[in-house]
Amino acid sequence: MEDPVSRELNLENLAVISSAMPMYWESFIFYGTLLGFHRDKNIIENDDDLDIMVERKHRNELIQIAKVYTPFDVSIDHHDIVQLTRHIKGVQTYVDIYFYDNIADKDYIVDQWNTDRTPITTVEGQRYMGIPLKIPKSMIFPIKQESMQDILLNVPNNPEECCRYVYGESFMIPSDKHSGGYFDILKPS
């Protein structure tokens, strides 16, 4: 977990990365960025990063775009995630790009990264590590374009259901990531 970043700086980063990535890619905001979009119609104040999902087939092209066309540095280059960083006004900022797998004969996409690092807590309260997060395609596709604070974004088809799926029924109640009260990723059983 990184230090909090102001909404203003995260919005600046969102505008930069959103304008650099082709809108026709199967990419979309997710995790805390989607939660803020749906709940607050804005970035969550003092979130530590932005979260974007990109289909794995665009991984190498995304890294090239980031290096050539944006002010970001690539600070983490892992098979399942790329973390982009830059200093703005003396503050270190982050954009996490998660690469998901879209397997043709499955009714879900797979995020391998988050559950390798973040526990999944089931509705029954059981906690698991290392289980890929499988997100139903019906919540994601077709991806739509919407604006947040005048920034055009790719957004999952059903943001509310995505937030409920990831964070549970209480997702509309704000929780402070930096006080230890942040949501575990929830995978319904």
PDB file of C-alpha atoms in Angstrom:
ATOM      1  CA  MET A   1       0.000   0.000   0.000  1.00  0.00           C
ATOM      2  CA  GLU A   2       1.397   3.364  -1.042  1.00  0.00           C
ATOM      3  CA  ASP A   3       0.916   6.802   0.492  1.00  0.00           C
ATOM      4  CA  PRO A   4      -2.340   8.609  -0.339  1.00  0.00           C
ATOM      5  CA  VAL A   5      -2.422  10.742  -3.490  1.00  0.00           C
ATOM      6  CA  SER A   6      -4.769  13.687  -3.914  1.00  0.00           C
ATOM      7  CA  ARG A   7      -7.802  13.370  -6.153  1.00  0.00           C
ATOM      8  CA  GLU A   8      -6.433  16.181  -8.327  1.00  0.00           C
ATOM      9  CA  LEU A   9      -3.185  14.336  -9.075  1.00  0.00           C
ATOM     10  CA  ASN A  10      -4.934  11.012  -9.691  1.00  0.00           C
ATOM     11  CA  LEU A  11      -7.333  12.741 -12.106  1.00  0.00           C
ATOM     12  CA  GLU A  12      -4.360  14.258 -13.920  1.00  0.00           C
ATOM     13  CA  ASN A  13      -2.833  10.791 -14.297  1.00  0.00           C
ATOM     14  CA  LEU A  14      -6.166   9.327 -15.402  1.00  0.00           C
ATOM     15  CA  ALA A  15      -6.464  11.944 -18.148  1.00  0.00           C
ATOM     16  CA  VAL A  16      -2.920  11.193 -19.370  1.00  0.00           C
ATOM     17  CA  ILE A  17      -3.195   7.401 -19.427  1.00  0.00           C
ATOM     18  CA  SER A  18      -6.751   7.393 -20.808  1.00  0.00           C
ATOM     19  CA  SER A  19      -5.794   9.615 -23.717  1.00  0.00           C
ATOM     20  CA  ALA A  20      -2.705   7.496 -24.487  1.00  0.00           C
ATOM     21  CA  MET A  21      -4.483   4.123 -24.597  1.00  0.00           C
ATOM     22  CA  PRO A  22      -6.598   3.303 -27.667  1.00  0.00           C
ATOM     23  CA  MET A  23     -10.295   3.370 -26.767  1.00  0.00           C
ATOM     24  CA  TYR A  24     -10.949   0.262 -28.892  1.00  0.00           C
ATOM     25  CA  TRP A  25      -8.811  -1.910 -26.605  1.00  0.00           C
ATOM     26  CA  GLU A  26     -10.692  -4.176 -24.234  1.00  0.00           C
ATOM     27  CA  SER A  27      -9.532  -2.131 -21.272  1.00  0.00           C
ATOM     28  CA  PHE A  28     -11.472  -0.484 -18.472  1.00  0.00           C
ATOM     29  CA  ILE A  29     -11.165   1.132 -15.061  1.00  0.00           C
ATOM     30  CA  PHE A  30     -11.537  -1.320 -12.198  1.00  0.00           C
ATOM     31  CA  TYR A  31     -11.029  -1.858  -8.459  1.00  0.00           C
ATOM     32  CA  GLY A  32     -10.810   1.427  -6.505  1.00  0.00           C
ATOM     33  CA  THR A  33     -11.002   3.601  -9.625  1.00  0.00           C
ATOM     34  CA  LEU A  34     -14.269   1.957 -10.680  1.00  0.00           C
ATOM     35  CA  LEU A  35     -15.552   2.144  -7.102  1.00  0.00           C
ATOM     36  CA  GLY A  36     -14.966   5.911  -7.075  1.00  0.00           C
ATOM     37  CA  PHE A  37     -16.521   6.279 -10.534  1.00  0.00           C
ATOM     38  CA  HIS A  38     -19.684   4.465  -9.474  1.00  0.00           C
ATOM     39  CA  ARG A  39     -20.036   5.662  -5.893  1.00  0.00           C
ATOM     40  CA  ASP A  40     -18.638   9.207  -5.991  1.00  0.00           C
ATOM     41  CA  LYS A  41     -18.652  10.044  -9.715  1.00  0.00           C
ATOM     42  CA  ASN A  42     -14.990  10.892  -9.067  1.00  0.00           C
ATOM     43  CA  ILE A  43     -11.689   9.430  -7.948  1.00  0.00           C
ATOM     44  CA  ILE A  44     -11.777   8.395  -4.291  1.00  0.00           C
ATOM     45  CA  GLU A  45     -10.066  11.172  -2.325  1.00  0.00           C
ATOM     46  CA  ASN A  46      -6.572  10.138  -1.197  1.00  0.00           C
ATOM     47  CA  ASP A  47      -6.584   6.812  -3.014  1.00  0.00           C
ATOM     48  CA  ASP A  48      -2.995   5.699  -3.524  1.00  0.00           C
ATOM     49  CA  ASP A  49      -3.276   4.762  -7.202  1.00  0.00           C
ATOM     50  CA  LEU A  50      -5.400   4.247 -10.289  1.00  0.00           C
ATOM     51  CA  ASP A  51      -6.500   0.780 -11.355  1.00  0.00           C
ATOM     52  CA  ILE A  52      -7.005  -0.208 -14.985  1.00  0.00           C
ATOM     53  CA  MET A  53      -7.577  -3.646 -16.509  1.00  0.00           C
ATOM     54  CA  VAL A  54      -6.181  -4.355 -19.978  1.00  0.00           C
ATOM     55  CA  GLU A  55      -6.530  -7.541 -21.979  1.00  0.00           C
ATOM     56  CA  ARG A  56      -3.179  -9.346 -21.874  1.00  0.00           C
ATOM     57  CA  LYS A  57      -2.753  -9.307 -25.685  1.00  0.00           C
ATOM     58  CA  HIS A  58      -2.080  -5.532 -25.440  1.00  0.00           C
ATOM     59  CA  ARG A  59       0.633  -5.837 -22.759  1.00  0.00           C
ATOM     60  CA  ASN A  60       3.734  -5.153 -24.876  1.00  0.00           C
ATOM     61  CA  GLU A  61       2.059  -2.378 -26.838  1.00  0.00           C
ATOM     62  CA  LEU A  62       0.899  -0.729 -23.602  1.00  0.00           C
ATOM     63  CA  ILE A  63       4.454  -0.684 -22.233  1.00  0.00           C
ATOM     64  CA  GLN A  64       5.715   0.930 -25.449  1.00  0.00           C
ATOM     65  CA  ILE A  65       2.940   3.541 -25.391  1.00  0.00           C
ATOM     66  CA  ALA A  66       3.696   4.355 -21.749  1.00  0.00           C
ATOM     67  CA  LYS A  67       7.429   4.730 -22.402  1.00  0.00           C
ATOM     68  CA  VAL A  68       7.132   6.780 -25.595  1.00  0.00           C
ATOM     69  CA  TYR A  69       3.937   8.821 -25.258  1.00  0.00           C
ATOM     70  CA  THR A  70       3.464   9.481 -21.549  1.00  0.00           C
ATOM     71  CA  PRO A  71       5.469  11.063 -18.716  1.00  0.00           C
ATOM     72  CA  PHE A  72       5.309   7.814 -16.720  1.00  0.00           C
ATOM     73  CA  ASP A  73       8.157   5.510 -15.777  1.00  0.00           C
ATOM     74  CA  VAL A  74       7.598   1.759 -15.695  1.00  0.00           C
ATOM     75  CA  SER A  75       8.469   0.867 -12.084  1.00  0.00           C
ATOM     76  CA  ILE A  76       7.096  -2.703 -12.039  1.00  0.00           C
ATOM     77  CA  ASP A  77       7.079  -4.904 -15.127  1.00  0.00           C
ATOM     78  CA  HIS A  78       5.532  -8.249 -14.188  1.00  0.00           C
ATOM     79  CA  HIS A  79       3.653 -10.754 -16.328  1.00  0.00           C
ATOM     80  CA  ASP A  80       0.352  -9.837 -14.627  1.00  0.00           C
ATOM     81  CA  ILE A  81       0.850  -6.131 -13.788  1.00  0.00           C
ATOM     82  CA  VAL A  82       2.693  -3.039 -14.912  1.00  0.00           C
ATOM     83  CA  GLN A  83       2.974  -0.172 -12.478  1.00  0.00           C
ATOM     84  CA  LEU A  84       3.494   3.268 -13.955  1.00  0.00           C
ATOM     85  CA  THR A  85       4.872   6.023 -11.746  1.00  0.00           C
ATOM     86  CA  ARG A  86       5.639   9.706 -11.983  1.00  0.00           C
ATOM     87  CA  HIS A  87       6.353  12.593  -9.670  1.00  0.00           C
ATOM     88  CA  ILE A  88       3.886  15.474  -9.802  1.00  0.00           C
ATOM     89  CA  LYS A  89       4.391  18.493  -7.581  1.00  0.00           C
ATOM     90  CA  GLY A  90       6.778  16.502  -5.394  1.00  0.00           C
ATOM     91  CA  VAL A  91       4.355  13.575  -4.934  1.00  0.00           C
ATOM     92  CA  GLN A  92       5.008  10.041  -6.188  1.00  0.00           C
ATOM     93  CA  THR A  93       1.918   8.829  -8.091  1.00  0.00           C
ATOM     94  CA  TYR A  94       0.957   5.382  -9.407  1.00  0.00           C
ATOM     95  CA  VAL A  95      -1.119   3.759 -12.122  1.00  0.00           C
ATOM     96  CA  ASP A  96      -1.560  -0.005 -11.801  1.00  0.00           C
ATOM     97  CA  ILE A  97      -2.324  -1.787 -15.065  1.00  0.00           C
ATOM     98  CA  TYR A  98      -3.599  -5.330 -14.497  1.00  0.00           C
ATOM     99  CA  PHE A  99      -3.538  -7.770 -17.405  1.00  0.00           C
ATOM    100  CA  TYR A 100      -6.528 -10.061 -17.583  1.00  0.00           C
ATOM    101  CA  ASP A 101      -7.112 -13.208 -19.578  1.00  0.00           C
ATOM    102  CA  ASN A 102     -10.225 -13.439 -21.734  1.00  0.00           C
ATOM    103  CA  ILE A 103     -10.600 -17.148 -22.444  1.00  0.00           C
ATOM    104  CA  ALA A 104     -13.034 -17.669 -25.312  1.00  0.00           C
ATOM    105  CA  ASP A 105     -14.939 -20.664 -23.949  1.00  0.00           C
ATOM    106  CA  LYS A 106     -15.280 -19.319 -20.384  1.00  0.00           C
ATOM    107  CA  ASP A 107     -17.986 -16.979 -19.068  1.00  0.00           C
ATOM    108  CA  TYR A 108     -15.469 -14.992 -17.001  1.00  0.00           C
ATOM    109  CA  ILE A 109     -12.214 -13.069 -17.335  1.00  0.00           C
ATOM    110  CA  VAL A 110      -9.310 -13.850 -15.011  1.00  0.00           C
ATOM    111  CA  ASP A 111      -7.143 -11.447 -12.980  1.00  0.00           C
ATOM    112  CA  GLN A 112      -4.151 -13.432 -11.719  1.00  0.00           C
ATOM    113  CA  TRP A 113      -2.345 -10.582  -9.927  1.00  0.00           C
ATOM    114  CA  ASN A 114      -4.626  -9.275  -7.224  1.00  0.00           C
ATOM    115  CA  THR A 115      -5.425 -12.581  -5.622  1.00  0.00           C
ATOM    116  CA  ASP A 116      -1.783 -13.625  -5.544  1.00  0.00           C
ATOM    117  CA  ARG A 117      -1.243 -10.602  -3.298  1.00  0.00           C
ATOM    118  CA  THR A 118      -4.648  -9.863  -1.752  1.00  0.00           C
ATOM    119  CA  PRO A 119      -6.777 -12.363   0.152  1.00  0.00           C
ATOM    120  CA  ILE A 120     -10.185 -13.340  -1.120  1.00  0.00           C
ATOM    121  CA  THR A 121     -12.812 -13.419   1.618  1.00  0.00           C
ATOM    122  CA  THR A 122     -15.927 -15.415   0.801  1.00  0.00           C
ATOM    123  CA  VAL A 123     -19.414 -14.485   1.960  1.00  0.00           C
ATOM    124  CA  GLU A 124     -18.979 -17.129   4.673  1.00  0.00           C
ATOM    125  CA  GLY A 125     -15.830 -15.372   5.930  1.00  0.00           C
ATOM    126  CA  GLN A 126     -13.269 -17.870   4.645  1.00  0.00           C
ATOM    127  CA  ARG A 127     -10.003 -16.279   3.464  1.00  0.00           C
ATOM    128  CA  TYR A 128      -7.916 -17.617   0.592  1.00  0.00           C
ATOM    129  CA  MET A 129      -4.691 -16.470  -1.090  1.00  0.00           C
ATOM    130  CA  GLY A 130      -3.478 -17.282  -4.587  1.00  0.00           C
ATOM    131  CA  ILE A 131      -6.843 -18.011  -6.163  1.00  0.00           C
ATOM    132  CA  PRO A 132      -7.348 -16.161  -9.475  1.00  0.00           C
ATOM    133  CA  LEU A 133     -10.205 -13.681  -9.412  1.00  0.00           C
ATOM    134  CA  LYS A 134     -12.775 -14.756 -12.012  1.00  0.00           C
ATOM    135  CA  ILE A 135     -15.029 -11.876 -13.011  1.00  0.00           C
ATOM    136  CA  PRO A 136     -18.206 -12.721 -14.969  1.00  0.00           C
ATOM    137  CA  LYS A 137     -18.036 -11.436 -18.540  1.00  0.00           C
ATOM    138  CA  SER A 138     -21.680 -10.355 -18.317  1.00  0.00           C
ATOM    139  CA  MET A 139     -20.609  -7.622 -15.851  1.00  0.00           C
ATOM    140  CA  ILE A 140     -17.774  -6.417 -18.102  1.00  0.00           C
ATOM    141  CA  PHE A 141     -18.911  -6.696 -21.723  1.00  0.00           C
ATOM    142  CA  PRO A 142     -19.777  -4.861 -23.808  1.00  0.00           C
ATOM    143  CA  ILE A 143     -17.407  -2.230 -22.468  1.00  0.00           C
ATOM    144  CA  LYS A 144     -18.917   1.237 -22.644  1.00  0.00           C
ATOM    145  CA  GLN A 145     -17.491   4.726 -22.752  1.00  0.00           C
ATOM    146  CA  GLU A 146     -18.470   7.233 -20.099  1.00  0.00           C
ATOM    147  CA  SER A 147     -17.014  10.433 -18.688  1.00  0.00           C
ATOM    148  CA  MET A 148     -15.783  11.145 -15.199  1.00  0.00           C
ATOM    149  CA  GLN A 149     -14.769  14.732 -14.481  1.00  0.00           C
ATOM    150  CA  ASP A 150     -14.638  15.362 -18.267  1.00  0.00           C
ATOM    151  CA  ILE A 151     -12.280  12.411 -18.872  1.00  0.00           C
ATOM    152  CA  LEU A 152     -13.566   9.847 -21.394  1.00  0.00           C
ATOM    153  CA  LEU A 153     -13.077   6.342 -20.000  1.00  0.00           C
ATOM    154  CA  ASN A 154     -13.708   2.736 -20.865  1.00  0.00           C
ATOM    155  CA  VAL A 155     -15.993   1.348 -18.164  1.00  0.00           C
ATOM    156  CA  PRO A 156     -17.400  -2.153 -17.544  1.00  0.00           C
ATOM    157  CA  ASN A 157     -20.944  -2.670 -18.762  1.00  0.00           C
ATOM    158  CA  ASN A 158     -22.328  -2.935 -15.224  1.00  0.00           C
ATOM    159  CA  PRO A 159     -20.193  -0.914 -12.763  1.00  0.00           C
ATOM    160  CA  GLU A 160     -22.549  -1.489  -9.835  1.00  0.00           C
ATOM    161  CA  GLU A 161     -22.465  -5.268 -10.155  1.00  0.00           C
ATOM    162  CA  CYS A 162     -18.675  -5.217 -10.602  1.00  0.00           C
ATOM    163  CA  CYS A 163     -18.287  -3.225  -7.378  1.00  0.00           C
ATOM    164  CA  ARG A 164     -20.670  -5.510  -5.524  1.00  0.00           C
ATOM    165  CA  TYR A 165     -18.838  -8.588  -6.843  1.00  0.00           C
ATOM    166  CA  VAL A 166     -15.403  -7.312  -5.806  1.00  0.00           C
ATOM    167  CA  TYR A 167     -16.226  -5.459  -2.552  1.00  0.00           C
ATOM    168  CA  GLY A 168     -19.448  -7.056  -1.298  1.00  0.00           C
ATOM    169  CA  GLU A 169     -22.862  -5.667  -0.431  1.00  0.00           C
ATOM    170  CA  SER A 170     -21.484  -2.772   1.625  1.00  0.00           C
ATOM    171  CA  PHE A 171     -19.450  -1.301  -1.250  1.00  0.00           C
ATOM    172  CA  MET A 172     -21.421   1.964  -1.167  1.00  0.00           C
ATOM    173  CA  ILE A 173     -20.192   2.708   2.374  1.00  0.00           C
ATOM    174  CA  PRO A 174     -16.829   4.511   2.179  1.00  0.00           C
ATOM    175  CA  SER A 175     -13.929   2.827   3.938  1.00  0.00           C
ATOM    176  CA  ASP A 176     -10.447   4.221   4.521  1.00  0.00           C
ATOM    177  CA  LYS A 177      -7.804   2.092   2.849  1.00  0.00           C
ATOM    178  CA  HIS A 178      -5.130   3.762   4.942  1.00  0.00           C
ATOM    179  CA  SER A 179      -6.750   3.047   8.312  1.00  0.00           C
ATOM    180  CA  GLY A 180      -6.826  -0.715   7.797  1.00  0.00           C
ATOM    181  CA  GLY A 181     -10.568  -0.710   7.121  1.00  0.00           C
ATOM    182  CA  TYR A 182     -10.307  -1.228   3.384  1.00  0.00           C
ATOM    183  CA  PHE A 183     -12.308  -4.003   1.758  1.00  0.00           C
ATOM    184  CA  ASP A 184     -10.790  -7.384   1.052  1.00  0.00           C
ATOM    185  CA  ILE A 185     -11.548  -8.622  -2.407  1.00  0.00           C
ATOM    186  CA  LEU A 186     -14.760 -10.580  -2.106  1.00  0.00           C
ATOM    187  CA  LYS A 187     -15.465 -13.557  -4.296  1.00  0.00           C
ATOM    188  CA  PRO A 188     -19.022 -14.784  -3.845  1.00  0.00           C
ATOM    189  CA  SER A 189     -19.272 -18.554  -3.378  1.00  0.00           C
TER     190      SER A 189
END
